[in-house]
Amino acid sequence: MEAHSLLKKQGFDVSSYGTGAHVKLPGPSLREPNVYEFGTPYKHMFDDLRRKDPELYKRNGILPMLKRNLSVKLAPQRWQDNAADGCFDIVFTFEEKVFDMVLEDLHNRDQVLLKSVLVINLEVKDNHEEAAIGARIALDLCEQIEAVESWEDSIDDIMVSFENKHRRKLLYSISFY
């Protein structure tokens, strides 16, 4: 959501999704996460956690994160349920496992449009500081891709240049759906 927020502020048309079966937020222990269905409004999650233990969820950053999410969109959405949301030119993932799930889902969809989509994984640790850094790096990559007339013809050069500049290895794949 940090990347969604930044890209949206910079004028990009952005959607964001999760890929799991549920939305899981840290709880009082590793064995006790807070689990919500996709589509549960962020306001509901915020109010629920504030009611449960406001100090814990403020201290661990969950309440501020949910407050930020509220300003971006109503509720989390699931990638596998997004077929009616329209076409995507580029899909960013921030974890290799999610990258694999997105590619598998695209591969299994009916390929009626045969539209190309660039799927990029930029590995980012799941904490606020790393998410903020990852968002800025994702913005830089989006701007580089947007600057060329045809990303399909330039993507390999863009990726090499990006990896050298940021010293981060990217996974990427061109898929059709």
GROMACS .gro file of C-alpha atoms in nm, residues 18-25 33-45 48 52 66 73-79 81:
model
   32
   18GLY     CA    1  -0.329  -0.923  -0.190
   19THR     CA    2  -0.293  -1.285  -0.299
   20GLY     CA    3  -0.359  -1.490   0.013
   21ALA     CA    4  -0.683  -1.648   0.131
   22HIS     CA    5  -0.728  -1.379   0.398
   23VAL     CA    6  -0.582  -1.051   0.516
   24LYS     CA    7  -0.354  -1.127   0.811
   25LEU     CA    8  -0.225  -0.856   1.041
   33PRO     CA    9  -0.270  -1.296   1.397
   34ASN     CA   10  -0.572  -1.081   1.330
   35VAL     CA   11  -0.747  -1.237   1.030
   36TYR     CA   12  -0.998  -1.055   0.809
   37GLU     CA   13  -1.176  -1.142   0.487
   38PHE     CA   14  -1.079  -0.952   0.173
   39GLY     CA   15  -1.329  -0.672   0.129
   40THR     CA   16  -1.339  -0.592   0.502
   41PRO     CA   17  -1.312  -0.212   0.517
   42TYR     CA   18  -0.988  -0.076   0.660
   43LYS     CA   19  -1.201   0.137   0.894
   44HIS     CA   20  -1.348  -0.180   1.045
   45MET     CA   21  -1.000  -0.328   1.096
   48ASP     CA   22  -1.141  -0.349   1.580
   52LYS     CA   23  -0.862  -0.473   2.127
   66LEU     CA   24  -0.443   0.117   0.852
   73LYS     CA   25  -0.889   0.287  -0.072
   74LEU     CA   26  -1.188   0.145   0.112
   75ALA     CA   27  -1.079  -0.217   0.162
   76PRO     CA   28  -0.820  -0.475   0.059
   77GLN     CA   29  -0.892  -0.667  -0.261
   78ARG     CA   30  -0.777  -1.012  -0.369
   79TRP     CA   31  -0.574  -1.042  -0.691
   81ASP     CA   32  -1.079  -1.193  -0.792
   0.00000   0.00000   0.00000
